[in-house]
CSV table of C-alpha atoms in Angstrom, one decimal:
chain,number,residue,atom,x,y,z
A,1,MET,CA,-2.2,9.0,113.3
A,2,ALA,CA,-5.1,9.6,111.0
A,3,LEU,CA,-4.7,12.1,108.2
A,4,SER,CA,-6.5,15.4,108.6
A,5,SER,CA,-9.7,15.8,106.5
A,6,ARG,CA,-9.5,19.6,106.5
A,7,PRO,CA,-9.3,21.2,103.1
A,8,LEU,CA,-6.0,22.7,101.8
A,9,HIS,CA,-5.4,26.4,102.2
A,10,PRO,CA,-6.6,28.1,99.0
A,11,ALA,CA,-3.1,29.6,98.4
A,12,LEU,CA,-1.2,26.4,98.7
A,13,PRO,CA,-1.4,25.3,95.0
A,14,ALA,CA,0.0,28.6,93.9
A,15,VAL,CA,2.8,28.5,96.4
A,16,LEU,CA,3.7,24.9,95.4
A,17,ALA,CA,3.9,26.0,91.7
A,18,LEU,CA,6.3,28.9,92.6
A,19,VAL,CA,8.5,26.5,94.6
A,20,LEU,CA,8.7,24.0,91.8
A,21,ALA,CA,9.5,26.7,89.3
A,22,ALA,CA,12.3,28.0,91.5
A,23,CYS,CA,13.8,24.5,91.5
A,24,GLY,CA,13.7,24.3,87.7
A,25,ARG,CA,10.9,21.8,87.7
A,26,PRO,CA,7.7,22.2,85.7
A,27,ALA,CA,4.6,22.9,87.7
A,28,GLN,CA,2.6,20.5,85.6
A,29,PRO,CA,3.6,16.9,84.9
A,30,PRO,CA,4.5,16.1,81.2
A,31,ALA,CA,1.7,14.9,79.0
A,32,ALA,CA,1.2,11.1,79.3
A,33,PRO,CA,2.2,9.1,76.1
A,34,THR,CA,-0.6,8.1,73.9
A,35,ALA,CA,-1.8,4.5,74.0
A,36,THR,CA,0.1,3.7,70.8
A,37,GLU,CA,3.4,5.3,72.1
A,38,ALA,CA,3.0,3.5,75.5
A,39,GLU,CA,2.1,0.1,74.2
A,40,ALA,CA,3.9,-0.5,70.8
A,41,PRO,CA,6.7,-3.0,71.3
A,42,ALA,CA,10.1,-1.8,70.2
A,43,TRP,CA,10.4,-4.4,67.5
A,44,ILE,CA,7.8,-2.7,65.4
A,45,ALA,CA,9.9,0.5,64.9
A,46,ALA,CA,13.1,-1.4,64.4
A,47,LEU,CA,11.6,-3.7,61.8
A,48,GLU,CA,9.9,-0.8,60.0
A,49,ARG,CA,13.2,0.9,59.5
A,50,ASP,CA,14.8,-2.3,58.2
A,51,VAL,CA,12.0,-3.0,55.7
A,52,ALA,CA,12.2,0.5,54.4
A,53,ALA,CA,15.9,0.0,53.7
A,54,ILE,CA,15.2,-3.4,52.0
A,55,ASP,CA,12.5,-1.8,49.8
A,56,ALA,CA,14.8,1.1,48.8
A,57,ALA,CA,17.6,-1.4,47.8
A,58,MET,CA,15.3,-3.6,45.7
A,59,PRO,CA,14.0,-2.5,42.3
A,60,GLY,CA,10.2,-2.5,42.2
A,61,ASP,CA,8.1,-2.8,45.3
A,62,PHE,CA,8.4,-4.8,48.5
A,63,GLY,CA,5.4,-5.3,50.8
A,64,VAL,CA,5.5,-6.7,54.3
A,65,TYR,CA,3.0,-7.6,56.9
A,66,VAL,CA,4.0,-9.0,60.3
A,67,HIS,CA,1.7,-9.8,63.2
A,68,ARG,CA,3.2,-11.1,66.4
A,69,LEU,CA,0.8,-12.8,68.7
A,70,GLY,CA,1.2,-13.2,72.4
A,71,PRO,CA,1.2,-11.1,75.5
A,72,PRO,CA,0.8,-7.3,75.2
A,73,ALA,CA,4.4,-6.6,75.9
A,74,GLN,CA,5.5,-8.3,72.6
A,75,ALA,CA,2.3,-8.5,70.5
A,76,GLY,CA,1.7,-6.0,67.7
A,77,LYS,CA,1.3,-5.5,63.9
A,78,LEU,CA,3.4,-3.9,61.2
A,79,ASP,CA,1.5,-3.4,57.9
A,80,LEU,CA,3.7,-2.1,55.1
A,81,GLY,CA,1.4,-3.6,52.4
A,82,GLN,CA,0.4,-0.2,50.9
A,83,GLY,CA,-3.3,-0.9,51.5
A,84,ARG,CA,-3.7,-2.8,48.2
A,85,ALA,CA,-3.8,-6.3,46.8
A,86,TRP,CA,-0.6,-8.2,45.8
A,87,TYR,CA,-0.5,-11.2,43.5
A,88,LEU,CA,0.0,-14.4,45.5
A,89,SER,CA,1.2,-16.9,42.9
A,90,SER,CA,1.7,-20.3,44.5
A,91,THR,CA,1.0,-19.2,48.1
A,92,ILE,CA,-2.7,-19.8,47.2
A,93,LYS,CA,-1.8,-23.4,47.8
A,94,VAL,CA,-2.1,-22.9,51.5
A,95,PRO,CA,-5.8,-21.8,51.4
A,96,VAL,CA,-6.5,-24.7,49.0
A,97,ALA,CA,-5.0,-27.1,51.5
A,98,ILE,CA,-7.0,-25.5,54.4
A,99,ALA,CA,-10.3,-25.9,52.4
A,100,VAL,CA,-9.4,-29.6,51.7
A,101,LEU,CA,-8.5,-30.4,55.3
A,102,GLU,CA,-11.6,-28.6,56.5
A,103,ALA,CA,-13.7,-31.0,54.4
A,104,VAL,CA,-11.7,-33.9,55.8
A,105,ASP,CA,-12.4,-32.7,59.4
A,106,ALA,CA,-16.1,-32.5,58.5
A,107,GLY,CA,-16.1,-36.1,57.2
A,108,GLU,CA,-16.8,-35.0,53.6
A,109,LEU,CA,-13.4,-36.2,52.3
A,110,ALA,CA,-10.9,-38.7,53.4
A,111,LEU,CA,-7.1,-38.4,53.1
A,112,ASP,CA,-6.9,-41.8,51.5
A,113,GLU,CA,-9.5,-41.0,48.9
A,114,GLU,CA,-7.9,-41.3,45.4
A,115,LEU,CA,-8.3,-38.8,42.6
A,116,GLU,CA,-7.6,-39.7,38.9
A,117,LEU,CA,-5.1,-37.6,37.0
A,118,THR,CA,-6.7,-36.3,33.8
A,119,ALA,CA,-5.1,-34.7,30.7
A,120,GLY,CA,-6.7,-31.4,31.7
A,121,ASP,CA,-5.0,-31.3,35.0
A,122,PHE,CA,-1.4,-30.8,33.7
A,123,VAL,CA,0.1,-27.4,34.6
A,124,ASP,CA,3.7,-26.3,34.1
A,125,GLY,CA,5.9,-25.7,37.2
A,126,ALA,CA,7.7,-27.6,40.0
A,127,GLY,CA,7.1,-31.1,41.1
A,128,ASP,CA,7.0,-34.5,39.4
A,129,MET,CA,3.3,-34.8,38.5
A,130,LEU,CA,4.2,-34.0,34.9
A,131,GLN,CA,6.1,-37.3,34.7
A,132,HIS,CA,2.9,-39.3,35.3
A,133,GLU,CA,0.3,-40.4,32.8
A,134,PRO,CA,-3.5,-39.6,32.7
A,135,GLY,CA,-5.4,-42.3,34.4
A,136,GLU,CA,-3.0,-42.7,37.3
A,137,ARG,CA,-4.6,-42.3,40.8
A,138,PHE,CA,-3.3,-40.4,43.8
A,139,SER,CA,-4.6,-40.1,47.3
A,140,ILE,CA,-5.6,-36.7,48.7
A,141,ALA,CA,-2.8,-37.1,51.3
A,142,THR,CA,-0.2,-37.5,48.5
A,143,LEU,CA,-1.6,-34.5,46.5
A,144,LEU,CA,-1.4,-32.3,49.6
A,145,HIS,CA,2.2,-33.4,50.1
A,146,LYS,CA,3.1,-32.6,46.5
A,147,SER,CA,1.2,-29.3,46.4
A,148,LEU,CA,2.7,-27.9,49.6
A,149,ARG,CA,6.1,-29.3,49.8
A,150,ASP,CA,7.0,-29.4,46.1
A,151,SER,CA,4.7,-26.6,45.0
A,152,ASP,CA,3.3,-28.9,42.3
A,153,SER,CA,0.6,-27.0,40.5
A,154,THR,CA,-0.9,-30.1,38.8
A,155,ALA,CA,-1.5,-31.7,42.2
A,156,THR,CA,-3.0,-28.4,43.4
A,157,ASP,CA,-5.4,-28.2,40.5
A,158,MET,CA,-6.6,-31.7,41.2
A,159,LEU,CA,-7.4,-30.7,44.8
A,160,VAL,CA,-9.2,-27.6,43.5
A,161,ARG,CA,-11.2,-29.7,41.1
A,162,ARG,CA,-12.2,-32.0,44.0
A,163,ILE,CA,-13.2,-29.3,46.5
A,164,GLY,CA,-14.7,-26.9,43.9
A,165,GLN,CA,-13.6,-23.4,43.0
A,166,ASP,CA,-16.8,-21.8,44.2
A,167,ARG,CA,-16.6,-23.5,47.6
A,168,LEU,CA,-12.9,-22.5,47.9
A,169,ASN,CA,-13.7,-18.9,47.4
A,170,ALA,CA,-16.7,-18.9,49.7
A,171,ARG,CA,-14.6,-20.4,52.5
A,172,LEU,CA,-11.9,-17.9,51.9
A,173,SER,CA,-14.4,-15.1,52.4
A,174,ALA,CA,-15.7,-16.8,55.6
A,175,TRP,CA,-12.2,-17.1,57.0
A,176,THR,CA,-10.9,-13.7,56.2
A,177,GLY,CA,-13.9,-11.4,55.8
A,178,SER,CA,-12.5,-9.5,52.8
A,179,GLY,CA,-9.3,-8.7,51.0
A,180,PHE,CA,-9.0,-11.7,48.7
A,181,GLY,CA,-9.7,-11.6,45.0
A,182,ARG,CA,-11.1,-14.6,43.3
A,183,VAL,CA,-8.9,-17.7,43.4
A,184,THR,CA,-8.8,-19.8,40.3
A,185,PRO,CA,-7.1,-23.1,39.3
A,186,ILE,CA,-3.5,-22.4,38.4
A,187,ARG,CA,-4.1,-23.8,34.9
A,188,GLN,CA,-6.7,-21.0,34.5
A,189,VAL,CA,-4.1,-18.3,35.2
A,190,ARG,CA,-2.4,-19.2,31.9
A,191,TYR,CA,-5.6,-19.2,29.9
A,192,ASP,CA,-6.7,-15.9,31.5
A,193,ALA,CA,-3.4,-14.1,30.8
A,194,TYR,CA,-2.9,-15.3,27.2
A,195,GLY,CA,-6.6,-15.3,26.4
A,196,ALA,CA,-6.6,-11.5,26.5
A,197,LEU,CA,-4.4,-11.6,23.3
A,198,HIS,CA,-6.6,-13.9,21.2
A,199,PRO,CA,-9.9,-15.7,21.6
A,200,GLY,CA,-8.4,-18.9,20.2
A,201,VAL,CA,-6.4,-19.5,23.4
A,202,ALA,CA,-9.5,-20.9,25.0
A,203,GLY,CA,-9.4,-23.7,22.5
A,204,LEU,CA,-5.8,-24.8,23.2
A,205,ASP,CA,-5.5,-28.0,25.3
A,206,SER,CA,-3.3,-28.5,28.3
A,207,MET,CA,-0.5,-30.1,26.3
A,208,GLN,CA,-0.4,-27.1,23.9
A,209,MET,CA,-0.3,-24.7,26.9
A,210,LEU,CA,2.4,-26.8,28.5
A,211,ALA,CA,4.5,-26.6,25.4
A,212,LEU,CA,4.7,-22.9,25.6
A,213,ARG,CA,7.0,-23.1,28.5
A,214,GLN,CA,9.6,-24.8,26.3
A,215,ALA,CA,10.1,-21.4,24.6
A,216,GLU,CA,12.3,-18.8,26.3
A,217,ALA,CA,10.4,-16.2,28.4
A,218,GLY,CA,9.7,-13.0,26.4
A,219,GLU,CA,9.2,-12.6,22.7
A,220,PRO,CA,10.0,-16.3,21.9
A,221,ARG,CA,7.1,-17.4,24.0
A,222,LEU,CA,4.6,-15.1,22.3
A,223,GLN,CA,5.9,-16.4,19.0
A,224,ALA,CA,5.3,-19.9,20.3
A,225,LEU,CA,1.8,-18.9,21.3
A,226,ALA,CA,1.1,-17.6,17.8
A,227,ASP,CA,2.4,-20.8,16.3
A,228,ALA,CA,0.2,-22.9,18.5
A,229,LEU,CA,-2.8,-20.8,17.4
A,230,GLY,CA,-1.8,-20.9,13.8
A,231,VAL,CA,-1.9,-17.1,13.4
A,232,PRO,CA,0.8,-14.5,12.5
A,233,ARG,CA,2.6,-13.1,15.5
A,234,ALA,CA,1.3,-9.6,14.6
A,235,GLU,CA,-2.3,-10.9,15.3
A,236,LEU,CA,-1.4,-11.0,19.0
A,237,GLY,CA,-0.8,-7.3,19.0
A,238,ASP,CA,2.2,-5.1,19.8
A,239,THR,CA,2.9,-6.3,23.4
A,240,THR,CA,5.5,-7.9,25.6
A,241,LEU,CA,5.2,-11.0,27.8
A,242,GLU,CA,5.8,-8.8,30.8
A,243,GLN,CA,2.9,-6.5,29.8
A,244,VAL,CA,0.6,-9.5,29.2
A,245,PHE,CA,1.1,-10.5,32.8
A,246,GLU,CA,1.0,-7.0,34.2
A,247,ASP,CA,-2.5,-6.7,32.5
A,248,TYR,CA,-3.5,-10.0,34.1
A,249,TYR,CA,-2.3,-8.9,37.6
A,250,ALA,CA,-4.4,-5.7,37.3
A,251,ARG,CA,-7.5,-7.8,37.2
A,252,GLY,CA,-7.0,-8.8,40.9
A,253,LEU,CA,-7.4,-12.6,40.4
A,254,ASN,CA,-5.4,-14.8,42.8
A,255,SER,CA,-4.5,-11.7,44.8
A,256,ALA,CA,-5.0,-10.4,48.3
A,257,THR,CA,-4.1,-7.6,50.7
A,258,LEU,CA,-1.3,-8.7,53.0
A,259,PRO,CA,-3.4,-8.2,56.1
A,260,ALA,CA,-6.1,-10.5,54.6
A,261,TYR,CA,-3.6,-13.3,54.1
A,262,GLY,CA,-2.2,-12.5,57.5
A,263,ARG,CA,-5.7,-13.1,59.1
A,264,LEU,CA,-5.8,-16.5,57.4
A,265,LEU,CA,-2.4,-17.5,58.9
A,266,GLU,CA,-3.3,-16.1,62.3
A,267,ARG,CA,-6.5,-18.1,62.5
A,268,LEU,CA,-4.6,-21.2,61.3
A,269,ALA,CA,-2.0,-20.7,64.1
A,270,SER,CA,-4.7,-20.1,66.7
A,271,GLY,CA,-6.4,-23.4,65.8
A,272,GLU,CA,-9.6,-21.7,64.6
A,273,LEU,CA,-9.7,-23.2,61.1
A,274,LEU,CA,-8.8,-26.9,61.4
A,275,SER,CA,-8.7,-29.7,63.9
A,276,PRO,CA,-5.4,-30.1,65.9
A,277,ARG,CA,-4.6,-33.1,63.7
A,278,SER,CA,-5.2,-31.3,60.4
A,279,THR,CA,-3.4,-28.2,61.7
A,280,ALA,CA,-0.3,-30.3,62.6
A,281,LEU,CA,-0.4,-32.0,59.1
A,282,LEU,CA,-0.5,-28.7,57.3
A,283,LEU,CA,2.2,-27.1,59.4
A,284,GLY,CA,4.3,-30.2,59.0
A,285,HIS,CA,4.2,-29.8,55.2
A,286,MET,CA,4.9,-26.1,55.4
A,287,ARG,CA,7.9,-26.7,57.6
A,288,ALA,CA,9.3,-29.1,55.0
A,289,ILE,CA,8.8,-27.2,51.7
A,290,SER,CA,11.6,-27.6,49.1
A,291,THR,CA,11.3,-24.1,47.6
A,292,GLY,CA,12.1,-21.8,50.6
A,293,SER,CA,15.8,-22.1,51.2
A,294,ARG,CA,16.7,-18.9,49.2
A,295,ARG,CA,14.1,-16.6,50.8
A,296,ILE,CA,13.2,-15.6,54.3
A,297,GLN,CA,14.5,-18.9,55.8
A,298,ALA,CA,18.0,-18.1,54.5
A,299,GLY,CA,18.2,-15.0,56.8
A,300,LEU,CA,16.8,-16.7,59.9
A,301,PRO,CA,19.0,-18.4,62.5
A,302,ALA,CA,19.7,-22.1,61.9
A,303,GLY,CA,17.0,-24.2,63.4
A,304,ALA,CA,14.3,-21.4,63.5
A,305,ASP,CA,10.9,-22.9,63.3
A,306,PHE,CA,9.3,-21.4,60.2
A,307,ALA,CA,6.3,-23.0,58.5
A,308,GLN,CA,6.1,-21.3,55.1
A,309,LYS,CA,5.1,-21.3,51.5
A,310,THR,CA,6.6,-19.5,48.5
A,311,GLY,CA,5.2,-18.4,45.2
A,312,THR,CA,6.8,-17.2,42.0
A,313,GLN,CA,5.6,-15.9,38.6
A,314,GLN,CA,6.5,-13.3,36.0
A,315,GLN,CA,7.9,-10.4,38.0
A,316,ARG,CA,6.1,-11.5,41.2
A,317,ALA,CA,7.3,-13.4,44.2
A,318,CYS,CA,5.9,-14.0,47.7
A,319,ASN,CA,7.0,-15.8,50.9
A,320,VAL,CA,4.4,-16.3,53.7
A,321,GLY,CA,4.5,-18.2,56.9
A,322,LEU,CA,4.5,-18.6,60.6
A,323,LEU,CA,7.5,-18.3,62.9
A,324,ASP,CA,7.2,-20.5,66.0
A,325,PRO,CA,3.8,-21.8,64.9
A,326,ALA,CA,3.6,-24.2,67.8
A,327,LEU,CA,3.2,-21.2,70.1
A,328,GLY,CA,-0.1,-20.4,68.5
A,329,ARG,CA,-1.9,-17.4,69.8
A,330,ASP,CA,0.6,-17.3,72.7
A,331,GLY,CA,3.5,-16.2,70.6
A,332,ALA,CA,3.5,-17.3,66.9
A,333,THR,CA,4.5,-14.6,64.4
A,334,VAL,CA,2.6,-14.2,61.1
A,335,VAL,CA,4.8,-13.1,58.2
A,336,VAL,CA,3.5,-12.1,54.7
A,337,ALA,CA,5.9,-10.6,52.2
A,338,CYS,CA,5.6,-10.0,48.4
A,339,ALA,CA,7.8,-8.5,45.8
A,340,GLU,CA,6.9,-6.9,42.4
A,341,ARG,CA,8.8,-5.7,39.3
A,342,PHE,CA,12.1,-6.7,40.8
A,343,GLY,CA,14.0,-7.4,37.5
A,344,GLU,CA,16.0,-10.6,38.2
A,345,LEU,CA,14.5,-13.1,40.7
A,346,GLU,CA,17.8,-12.9,42.6
A,347,GLN,CA,17.0,-9.3,43.5
A,348,ALA,CA,13.8,-10.4,45.2
A,349,GLU,CA,15.5,-13.3,46.9
A,350,HIS,CA,18.0,-11.0,48.4
A,351,ALA,CA,15.2,-8.8,49.8
A,352,PHE,CA,13.5,-11.9,51.4
A,353,GLN,CA,16.8,-13.0,52.9
A,354,ALA,CA,17.3,-9.5,54.3
A,355,LEU,CA,13.8,-9.6,55.8
A,356,GLY,CA,14.7,-12.9,57.5
A,357,ARG,CA,17.8,-11.2,59.1
A,358,ALA,CA,15.7,-8.2,60.1
A,359,LEU,CA,13.0,-10.4,61.7
A,360,ALA,CA,15.7,-12.3,63.6
A,361,ALA,CA,17.1,-9.1,65.0
A,362,ALA,CA,13.9,-7.3,65.7
A,363,LEU,CA,12.2,-10.3,67.4
A,364,ALA,CA,15.4,-11.4,69.1
A,365,LEU,CA,15.1,-14.9,67.6
A,366,PRO,CA,17.5,-17.4,69.3
């Protein structure tokens, strides 16, 4: 039977309201949840609570950015990066690799092209390039392997020298829009930090700068710097090594907001930056790094697919990466985490491990 098209009696709404009130039910439906309340996946609130607890337990500051890609029911972002830049240390090796592989995709470079190691390339840090002699040649493929898997800074600086510092920064801006400070060769970090103490630092060669790391961190290293310069220690001013680097960090070099770095990883995972072959090569190196076993990875379930990069410097540490990168825009998770002023490195490592456990729980990783 067809429904009547006659209008309702004018008194009917009022009568209905009285009936509902008598039954203890509200006359008006409750307000609908906001779009944020209705759509935010449960993992965001759970992870936010866990990160707050991790930050409270660690001396200094702990910043985290997580962007889960995929269908609306699971996708979302958590930005606990305080809206500021964080020093990236060796995690800049990922954008360096992207810039190099982008040039390979464009036919401007080849993975088998060889670069000559020069005396000016040597930088302290991990890896085995310091055991080689100037004049030896290494393919770009080998240097990418050493830079990413072993975090070899000498290999990284050779790649920066080949691709060009200006081009690297221009490409970073094109990929992320904003949020990155200027990226420099890693060797330059030492000259910029110590150079603020004395103009003579600019005249020290790579071997003299390398020798500084033989001195214990702290006052002994500043004394070694004065000796290398041939000046009294007092000429470097009344400062500490920690303050030297804090002043350097304040300049914003080799730094970025966590969302800016996150955009870089998101576009990498989505296949927007590199060819499938180059993307697979880069992610393969990131899956096999030798420096990540005591950070986020240590808190993840065994066998979790985590393509990552770590970075460490004076009172700074970062761990960035992609969980389930093979899922790409259909389900990969971007993770960017940095720690500052943590005292002993072990304190920061505990925070990264706790983040790994929190991610596993919040995202229900198998």
